[in-house]
Amino acid sequence: KKMFGPNANPSLILMMKRGFAISVDGDSTRAISNPVTIYWPEENGVITVQANTRNKNYILQLIEKSSLKVIAQAINTPKLNAKNISPSDYYIRAILDVNANGRWDPGNIYKDTEPEKVVYYKAADGTRAIPVRANWEVGPLQFSF
């Protein structure tokens, strides 16, 4: 019988009893019980992005297409390597972080500032969505902005 691996589907639960940690004031923690997700490489994918830019401050983000949730990001680092991502379609975008605060800023009409520029990766055929399937490795994708 296979105990580990993608077909075994073990369920792990992290359990800690009440009082497993005590603060300097004598306060103790409550009991917790949380499931632990196991990511199997055979069931997930990998995507690697290499940024080619002269911009000093930028944020690379990997976004899940249907939920528009940010899955991974890298700040001022030319390589984004996202492992164990669920099979789906993804977008890659770069935010040109002009004020270097690590997030996208909208414009302000009162201060006469424009929104920080956002650039999306496009494949050679012009599509933005990048498919990732189980046991796939995509990239390194060259992203110039």
Short mmCIF file of N, CA and C in Angstrom, two decimals:
data_model
loop_
_atom_site.label_atom_id
_atom_site.label_comp_id
_atom_site.label_asym_id
_atom_site.label_seq_id
_atom_site.Cartn_x
_atom_site.Cartn_y
_atom_site.Cartn_z
N LYS A 1 0.84 -1.18 0.00
CA LYS A 1 0.00 0.00 0.00
C LYS A 1 0.89 1.24 0.00
N LYS A 2 0.60 2.16 -0.91
CA LYS A 2 1.39 3.38 -1.04
C LYS A 2 0.95 4.39 0.02
N MET A 3 1.89 4.80 0.87
CA MET A 3 1.55 5.71 1.96
C MET A 3 1.68 7.17 1.57
N PHE A 4 2.58 7.47 0.63
CA PHE A 4 2.79 8.84 0.21
C PHE A 4 2.79 8.92 -1.30
N GLY A 5 2.56 10.10 -1.83
CA GLY A 5 2.51 10.31 -3.27
C GLY A 5 1.14 10.84 -3.66
N PRO A 6 0.99 11.25 -4.91
CA PRO A 6 -0.26 11.88 -5.34
C PRO A 6 -1.48 10.98 -5.24
N ASN A 7 -1.32 9.66 -5.35
CA ASN A 7 -2.48 8.77 -5.30
C ASN A 7 -2.87 8.39 -3.88
N ALA A 8 -1.98 8.58 -2.93
CA ALA A 8 -2.27 8.23 -1.54
C ALA A 8 -3.23 9.22 -0.90
N ASN A 9 -3.13 10.50 -1.28
CA ASN A 9 -3.99 11.57 -0.77
C ASN A 9 -4.09 11.58 0.75
N PRO A 10 -2.96 11.67 1.44
CA PRO A 10 -3.03 11.71 2.90
C PRO A 10 -3.58 13.05 3.37
N SER A 11 -4.22 13.04 4.50
CA SER A 11 -4.71 14.29 5.07
C SER A 11 -3.93 14.55 6.35
N LEU A 12 -3.26 15.66 6.38
CA LEU A 12 -2.49 16.05 7.56
C LEU A 12 -3.18 17.21 8.25
N ILE A 13 -3.16 17.19 9.55
CA ILE A 13 -3.77 18.26 10.33
C ILE A 13 -2.75 18.72 11.36
N LEU A 14 -2.50 20.02 11.37
CA LEU A 14 -1.61 20.62 12.36
C LEU A 14 -2.45 20.93 13.60
N MET A 15 -2.12 20.29 14.71
CA MET A 15 -2.88 20.49 15.94
C MET A 15 -1.96 20.99 17.04
N MET A 16 -2.39 22.03 17.73
CA MET A 16 -1.65 22.56 18.87
C MET A 16 -2.62 22.77 20.01
N LYS A 17 -2.24 22.29 21.16
CA LYS A 17 -3.12 22.38 22.33
C LYS A 17 -3.13 23.79 22.91
N ARG A 18 -4.15 24.06 23.70
CA ARG A 18 -4.26 25.33 24.40
C ARG A 18 -3.02 25.54 25.27
N GLY A 19 -2.44 26.73 25.18
CA GLY A 19 -1.28 27.05 25.99
C GLY A 19 0.04 26.58 25.41
N PHE A 20 0.08 26.26 24.10
CA PHE A 20 1.35 25.82 23.50
C PHE A 20 2.38 26.94 23.46
N ALA A 21 1.93 28.17 23.58
CA ALA A 21 2.84 29.31 23.68
C ALA A 21 2.28 30.28 24.72
N ILE A 22 3.19 30.85 25.50
CA ILE A 22 2.80 31.79 26.55
C ILE A 22 3.61 33.06 26.37
N SER A 23 2.90 34.21 26.40
CA SER A 23 3.59 35.49 26.23
C SER A 23 4.25 35.92 27.53
N VAL A 24 5.04 37.00 27.48
CA VAL A 24 5.70 37.51 28.67
C VAL A 24 4.70 38.02 29.70
N ASP A 25 3.47 38.34 29.24
CA ASP A 25 2.42 38.81 30.15
C ASP A 25 1.64 37.65 30.75
N GLY A 26 1.98 36.42 30.39
CA GLY A 26 1.29 35.25 30.92
C GLY A 26 0.07 34.83 30.13
N ASP A 27 -0.19 35.50 29.01
CA ASP A 27 -1.32 35.10 28.16
C ASP A 27 -0.94 33.84 27.39
N SER A 28 -1.88 32.93 27.27
CA SER A 28 -1.61 31.71 26.52
C SER A 28 -2.46 31.66 25.26
N THR A 29 -2.05 30.84 24.32
CA THR A 29 -2.76 30.71 23.05
C THR A 29 -3.91 29.73 23.19
N ARG A 30 -4.86 29.86 22.30
CA ARG A 30 -5.98 28.92 22.26
C ARG A 30 -5.57 27.70 21.44
N ALA A 31 -6.32 26.63 21.55
CA ALA A 31 -6.07 25.43 20.76
C ALA A 31 -6.42 25.69 19.30
N ILE A 32 -5.59 25.16 18.40
CA ILE A 32 -5.87 25.31 16.98
C ILE A 32 -5.74 23.96 16.29
N SER A 33 -6.46 23.83 15.19
CA SER A 33 -6.41 22.64 14.37
C SER A 33 -6.62 23.09 12.93
N ASN A 34 -5.58 23.00 12.11
CA ASN A 34 -5.65 23.44 10.71
C ASN A 34 -5.17 22.34 9.79
N PRO A 35 -5.89 22.13 8.67
CA PRO A 35 -5.40 21.16 7.69
C PRO A 35 -4.15 21.68 6.98
N VAL A 36 -3.27 20.79 6.62
CA VAL A 36 -2.04 21.13 5.91
C VAL A 36 -2.17 20.64 4.47
N THR A 37 -1.99 21.54 3.53
CA THR A 37 -2.09 21.19 2.12
C THR A 37 -0.76 20.60 1.65
N ILE A 38 -0.85 19.48 0.96
CA ILE A 38 0.34 18.84 0.40
C ILE A 38 0.33 19.08 -1.11
N TYR A 39 1.41 19.67 -1.62
CA TYR A 39 1.52 19.94 -3.05
C TYR A 39 2.41 18.89 -3.68
N TRP A 40 1.86 18.12 -4.61
CA TRP A 40 2.61 17.10 -5.31
C TRP A 40 3.03 17.64 -6.66
N PRO A 41 4.31 17.55 -7.01
CA PRO A 41 4.78 18.07 -8.31
C PRO A 41 4.04 17.46 -9.51
N GLU A 42 3.61 16.21 -9.38
CA GLU A 42 2.91 15.55 -10.47
C GLU A 42 1.54 16.15 -10.74
N GLU A 43 0.98 16.84 -9.75
CA GLU A 43 -0.36 17.41 -9.88
C GLU A 43 -0.34 18.92 -10.13
N ASN A 44 0.83 19.53 -10.08
CA ASN A 44 0.95 20.98 -10.22
C ASN A 44 2.00 21.32 -11.26
N GLY A 45 2.16 22.61 -11.52
CA GLY A 45 3.10 23.06 -12.53
C GLY A 45 4.08 24.07 -12.00
N VAL A 46 5.01 24.46 -12.86
CA VAL A 46 6.05 25.46 -12.55
C VAL A 46 6.06 26.47 -13.68
N ILE A 47 6.20 27.74 -13.33
CA ILE A 47 6.34 28.78 -14.35
C ILE A 47 7.49 29.70 -13.94
N THR A 48 8.36 30.00 -14.92
CA THR A 48 9.51 30.86 -14.68
C THR A 48 9.47 32.03 -15.65
N VAL A 49 9.68 33.23 -15.10
CA VAL A 49 9.67 34.45 -15.90
C VAL A 49 11.00 35.18 -15.70
N GLN A 50 11.60 35.62 -16.79
CA GLN A 50 12.83 36.41 -16.76
C GLN A 50 12.52 37.80 -17.28
N ALA A 51 12.70 38.82 -16.43
CA ALA A 51 12.41 40.20 -16.82
C ALA A 51 13.63 40.82 -17.50
N ASN A 52 13.37 41.49 -18.61
CA ASN A 52 14.40 42.26 -19.31
C ASN A 52 13.94 43.71 -19.28
N THR A 53 14.56 44.50 -18.40
CA THR A 53 14.11 45.87 -18.22
C THR A 53 15.25 46.76 -17.75
N ARG A 54 15.08 48.04 -18.00
CA ARG A 54 16.02 49.03 -17.47
C ARG A 54 15.43 49.76 -16.26
N ASN A 55 14.18 49.46 -15.96
CA ASN A 55 13.52 50.05 -14.80
C ASN A 55 14.16 49.53 -13.53
N LYS A 56 14.38 50.41 -12.57
CA LYS A 56 15.01 50.00 -11.31
C LYS A 56 13.99 49.47 -10.32
N ASN A 57 12.79 50.02 -10.31
CA ASN A 57 11.77 49.62 -9.36
C ASN A 57 10.56 49.06 -10.10
N TYR A 58 10.31 47.77 -9.88
CA TYR A 58 9.19 47.12 -10.54
C TYR A 58 8.75 45.92 -9.72
N ILE A 59 7.54 45.47 -10.01
CA ILE A 59 6.97 44.30 -9.34
C ILE A 59 6.50 43.34 -10.43
N LEU A 60 7.03 42.12 -10.42
CA LEU A 60 6.55 41.06 -11.31
C LEU A 60 5.49 40.27 -10.57
N GLN A 61 4.35 40.01 -11.24
CA GLN A 61 3.28 39.27 -10.59
C GLN A 61 2.74 38.18 -11.50
N LEU A 62 2.43 37.03 -10.91
CA LEU A 62 1.76 35.94 -11.58
C LEU A 62 0.33 35.93 -11.06
N ILE A 63 -0.65 36.02 -11.98
CA ILE A 63 -2.05 36.17 -11.60
C ILE A 63 -2.86 35.04 -12.21
N GLU A 64 -3.70 34.39 -11.40
CA GLU A 64 -4.59 33.35 -11.87
C GLU A 64 -5.71 33.99 -12.68
N LYS A 65 -5.94 33.53 -13.88
CA LYS A 65 -6.85 34.19 -14.83
C LYS A 65 -8.29 34.30 -14.33
N SER A 66 -8.86 33.23 -13.83
CA SER A 66 -10.28 33.26 -13.48
C SER A 66 -10.57 34.04 -12.21
N SER A 67 -9.72 33.95 -11.21
CA SER A 67 -9.97 34.65 -9.94
C SER A 67 -9.27 36.00 -9.86
N LEU A 68 -8.31 36.24 -10.76
CA LEU A 68 -7.47 37.45 -10.75
C LEU A 68 -6.70 37.61 -9.44
N LYS A 69 -6.42 36.50 -8.79
CA LYS A 69 -5.67 36.49 -7.54
C LYS A 69 -4.17 36.43 -7.84
N VAL A 70 -3.39 37.23 -7.12
CA VAL A 70 -1.93 37.22 -7.27
C VAL A 70 -1.41 35.94 -6.60
N ILE A 71 -0.78 35.09 -7.39
CA ILE A 71 -0.28 33.81 -6.91
C ILE A 71 1.16 33.93 -6.41
N ALA A 72 1.97 34.71 -7.12
CA ALA A 72 3.37 34.91 -6.73
C ALA A 72 3.82 36.28 -7.23
N GLN A 73 4.80 36.85 -6.53
CA GLN A 73 5.35 38.12 -7.01
C GLN A 73 6.81 38.24 -6.59
N ALA A 74 7.52 39.06 -7.35
CA ALA A 74 8.93 39.36 -7.06
C ALA A 74 9.11 40.87 -7.22
N ILE A 75 9.74 41.49 -6.22
CA ILE A 75 9.94 42.94 -6.24
C ILE A 75 11.40 43.23 -6.55
N ASN A 76 11.62 44.00 -7.62
CA ASN A 76 12.96 44.42 -8.06
C ASN A 76 13.91 43.24 -8.26
N THR A 77 13.36 42.11 -8.65
CA THR A 77 14.14 40.91 -8.92
C THR A 77 13.80 40.46 -10.34
N PRO A 78 14.80 40.27 -11.19
CA PRO A 78 14.50 39.95 -12.59
C PRO A 78 13.96 38.55 -12.84
N LYS A 79 13.93 37.68 -11.83
CA LYS A 79 13.44 36.32 -12.06
C LYS A 79 12.31 36.00 -11.08
N LEU A 80 11.23 35.50 -11.65
CA LEU A 80 10.10 35.02 -10.86
C LEU A 80 9.95 33.54 -11.15
N ASN A 81 10.06 32.71 -10.12
CA ASN A 81 9.96 31.27 -10.26
C ASN A 81 8.84 30.79 -9.34
N ALA A 82 7.70 30.43 -9.92
CA ALA A 82 6.55 29.97 -9.14
C ALA A 82 6.43 28.46 -9.27
N LYS A 83 6.55 27.76 -8.15
CA LYS A 83 6.46 26.30 -8.14
C LYS A 83 5.14 25.88 -7.50
N ASN A 84 4.74 24.65 -7.80
CA ASN A 84 3.53 24.06 -7.22
C ASN A 84 2.29 24.91 -7.42
N ILE A 85 2.09 25.39 -8.65
CA ILE A 85 0.88 26.15 -8.94
C ILE A 85 -0.15 25.24 -9.59
N SER A 86 -1.39 25.46 -9.26
CA SER A 86 -2.48 24.62 -9.75
C SER A 86 -2.64 24.76 -11.26
N PRO A 87 -3.03 23.68 -11.93
CA PRO A 87 -3.29 23.77 -13.36
C PRO A 87 -4.39 24.79 -13.65
N SER A 88 -4.07 25.75 -14.48
CA SER A 88 -5.01 26.82 -14.83
C SER A 88 -4.34 27.69 -15.89
N ASP A 89 -4.99 28.80 -16.23
CA ASP A 89 -4.40 29.80 -17.11
C ASP A 89 -3.98 30.98 -16.25
N TYR A 90 -2.84 31.59 -16.60
CA TYR A 90 -2.28 32.67 -15.79
C TYR A 90 -1.91 33.87 -16.64
N TYR A 91 -1.87 35.03 -16.01
CA TYR A 91 -1.34 36.25 -16.59
C TYR A 91 -0.06 36.60 -15.87
N ILE A 92 0.82 37.29 -16.57
CA ILE A 92 2.03 37.84 -15.95
C ILE A 92 1.99 39.34 -16.18
N ARG A 93 2.22 40.10 -15.14
CA ARG A 93 2.24 41.54 -15.31
C ARG A 93 3.40 42.15 -14.54
N ALA A 94 3.80 43.33 -15.00
CA ALA A 94 4.84 44.11 -14.33
C ALA A 94 4.23 45.46 -13.96
N ILE A 95 4.43 45.85 -12.72
CA ILE A 95 4.01 47.17 -12.26
C ILE A 95 5.27 48.00 -12.15
N LEU A 96 5.32 49.13 -12.85
CA LEU A 96 6.48 50.01 -12.78
C LEU A 96 6.30 50.88 -11.54
N ASP A 97 6.99 50.50 -10.48
CA ASP A 97 6.83 51.09 -9.15
C ASP A 97 7.68 52.35 -9.04
N VAL A 98 7.18 53.45 -9.54
CA VAL A 98 7.92 54.71 -9.63
C VAL A 98 8.38 55.21 -8.26
N ASN A 99 7.51 55.13 -7.26
CA ASN A 99 7.86 55.64 -5.93
C ASN A 99 8.48 54.58 -5.03
N ALA A 100 8.73 53.38 -5.52
CA ALA A 100 9.44 52.30 -4.83
C ALA A 100 8.81 51.93 -3.48
N ASN A 101 7.48 51.90 -3.43
CA ASN A 101 6.84 51.52 -2.17
C ASN A 101 6.36 50.07 -2.16
N GLY A 102 6.62 49.31 -3.23
CA GLY A 102 6.30 47.89 -3.27
C GLY A 102 4.86 47.56 -3.60
N ARG A 103 4.08 48.52 -4.10
CA ARG A 103 2.70 48.26 -4.49
C ARG A 103 2.29 49.22 -5.59
N TRP A 104 1.16 48.90 -6.28
CA TRP A 104 0.65 49.76 -7.32
C TRP A 104 -0.08 50.93 -6.69
N ASP A 105 0.16 52.13 -7.21
CA ASP A 105 -0.50 53.33 -6.70
C ASP A 105 -1.36 53.95 -7.80
N PRO A 106 -2.61 54.26 -7.47
CA PRO A 106 -3.46 54.95 -8.44
C PRO A 106 -3.03 56.41 -8.55
N GLY A 107 -3.51 57.06 -9.56
CA GLY A 107 -3.21 58.48 -9.72
C GLY A 107 -3.96 59.33 -8.71
N ASN A 108 -3.54 60.58 -8.61
CA ASN A 108 -4.19 61.53 -7.71
C ASN A 108 -4.34 62.84 -8.45
N ILE A 109 -5.58 63.18 -8.75
CA ILE A 109 -5.83 64.39 -9.54
C ILE A 109 -5.43 65.66 -8.77
N TYR A 110 -5.51 65.61 -7.45
CA TYR A 110 -5.17 66.79 -6.63
C TYR A 110 -3.66 67.03 -6.57
N LYS A 111 -2.88 65.95 -6.64
CA LYS A 111 -1.43 66.08 -6.61
C LYS A 111 -0.82 66.02 -8.01
N ASP A 112 -1.68 65.90 -9.03
CA ASP A 112 -1.26 65.84 -10.43
C ASP A 112 -0.28 64.69 -10.68
N THR A 113 -0.62 63.50 -10.13
CA THR A 113 0.20 62.30 -10.36
C THR A 113 -0.63 61.28 -11.13
N GLU A 114 0.01 60.59 -12.05
CA GLU A 114 -0.65 59.57 -12.84
C GLU A 114 -0.51 58.21 -12.16
N PRO A 115 -1.40 57.27 -12.49
CA PRO A 115 -1.26 55.92 -11.94
C PRO A 115 0.05 55.28 -12.41
N GLU A 116 0.60 54.41 -11.57
CA GLU A 116 1.80 53.70 -11.99
C GLU A 116 1.44 52.75 -13.13
N LYS A 117 2.31 52.66 -14.11
CA LYS A 117 2.07 51.90 -15.33
C LYS A 117 2.10 50.40 -15.05
N VAL A 118 1.16 49.68 -15.70
CA VAL A 118 1.08 48.23 -15.60
C VAL A 118 1.23 47.66 -17.00
N VAL A 119 2.15 46.69 -17.16
CA VAL A 119 2.42 46.07 -18.46
C VAL A 119 2.17 44.58 -18.34
N TYR A 120 1.39 44.03 -19.29
CA TYR A 120 1.10 42.60 -19.30
C TYR A 120 1.98 41.88 -20.31
N TYR A 121 2.39 40.67 -19.96
CA TYR A 121 3.16 39.82 -20.86
C TYR A 121 2.24 39.34 -21.98
N LYS A 122 2.76 39.35 -23.21
CA LYS A 122 2.04 38.81 -24.36
C LYS A 122 2.95 37.81 -25.06
N ALA A 123 2.38 36.68 -25.43
CA ALA A 123 3.12 35.67 -26.18
C ALA A 123 3.31 36.15 -27.61
N ALA A 124 4.09 35.42 -28.39
CA ALA A 124 4.37 35.80 -29.77
C ALA A 124 3.11 35.88 -30.62
N ASP A 125 2.09 35.08 -30.28
CA ASP A 125 0.84 35.11 -31.04
C ASP A 125 -0.13 36.17 -30.53
N GLY A 126 0.28 36.96 -29.53
CA GLY A 126 -0.53 38.06 -29.02
C GLY A 126 -1.43 37.72 -27.86
N THR A 127 -1.46 36.47 -27.44
CA THR A 127 -2.31 36.09 -26.32
C THR A 127 -1.65 36.43 -24.98
N ARG A 128 -2.46 36.78 -24.01
CA ARG A 128 -1.95 37.10 -22.67
C ARG A 128 -1.94 35.90 -21.75
N ALA A 129 -2.92 35.02 -21.90
CA ALA A 129 -3.07 33.88 -20.99
C ALA A 129 -2.00 32.82 -21.26
N ILE A 130 -1.42 32.32 -20.20
CA ILE A 130 -0.39 31.29 -20.28
C ILE A 130 -0.95 30.04 -19.61
N PRO A 131 -1.14 28.95 -20.35
CA PRO A 131 -1.67 27.73 -19.74
C PRO A 131 -0.58 26.98 -18.97
N VAL A 132 -0.94 26.51 -17.79
CA VAL A 132 -0.06 25.65 -16.99
C VAL A 132 -0.89 24.41 -16.65
N ARG A 133 -0.34 23.25 -16.91
CA ARG A 133 -1.04 22.00 -16.65
C ARG A 133 -0.25 21.18 -15.64
N ALA A 134 -0.85 20.09 -15.20
CA ALA A 134 -0.20 19.21 -14.22
C ALA A 134 1.11 18.68 -14.79
N ASN A 135 2.16 18.76 -13.97
CA ASN A 135 3.49 18.25 -14.32
C ASN A 135 4.14 19.00 -15.48
N TRP A 136 3.76 20.27 -15.69
CA TRP A 136 4.36 21.12 -16.72
C TRP A 136 5.36 22.07 -16.10
N GLU A 137 6.37 22.39 -16.89
CA GLU A 137 7.29 23.48 -16.56
C GLU A 137 7.26 24.46 -17.72
N VAL A 138 6.81 25.67 -17.46
CA VAL A 138 6.69 26.70 -18.49
C VAL A 138 7.80 27.72 -18.29
N GLY A 139 8.55 28.00 -19.34
CA GLY A 139 9.55 29.05 -19.25
C GLY A 139 10.97 28.52 -19.34
N PRO A 140 11.91 29.41 -19.18
CA PRO A 140 11.74 30.81 -18.76
C PRO A 140 11.18 31.69 -19.87
N LEU A 141 10.12 32.40 -19.53
CA LEU A 141 9.50 33.35 -20.46
C LEU A 141 10.25 34.67 -20.38
N GLN A 142 10.63 35.21 -21.51
CA GLN A 142 11.35 36.48 -21.56
C GLN A 142 10.34 37.62 -21.62
N PHE A 143 10.31 38.45 -20.59
CA PHE A 143 9.35 39.53 -20.47
C PHE A 143 10.09 40.86 -20.52
N SER A 144 9.95 41.59 -21.64
CA SER A 144 10.61 42.87 -21.81
C SER A 144 9.61 44.00 -21.60
N PHE A 145 9.99 44.93 -20.76
CA PHE A 145 9.12 46.10 -20.51
C PHE A 145 9.96 47.31 -20.18
#
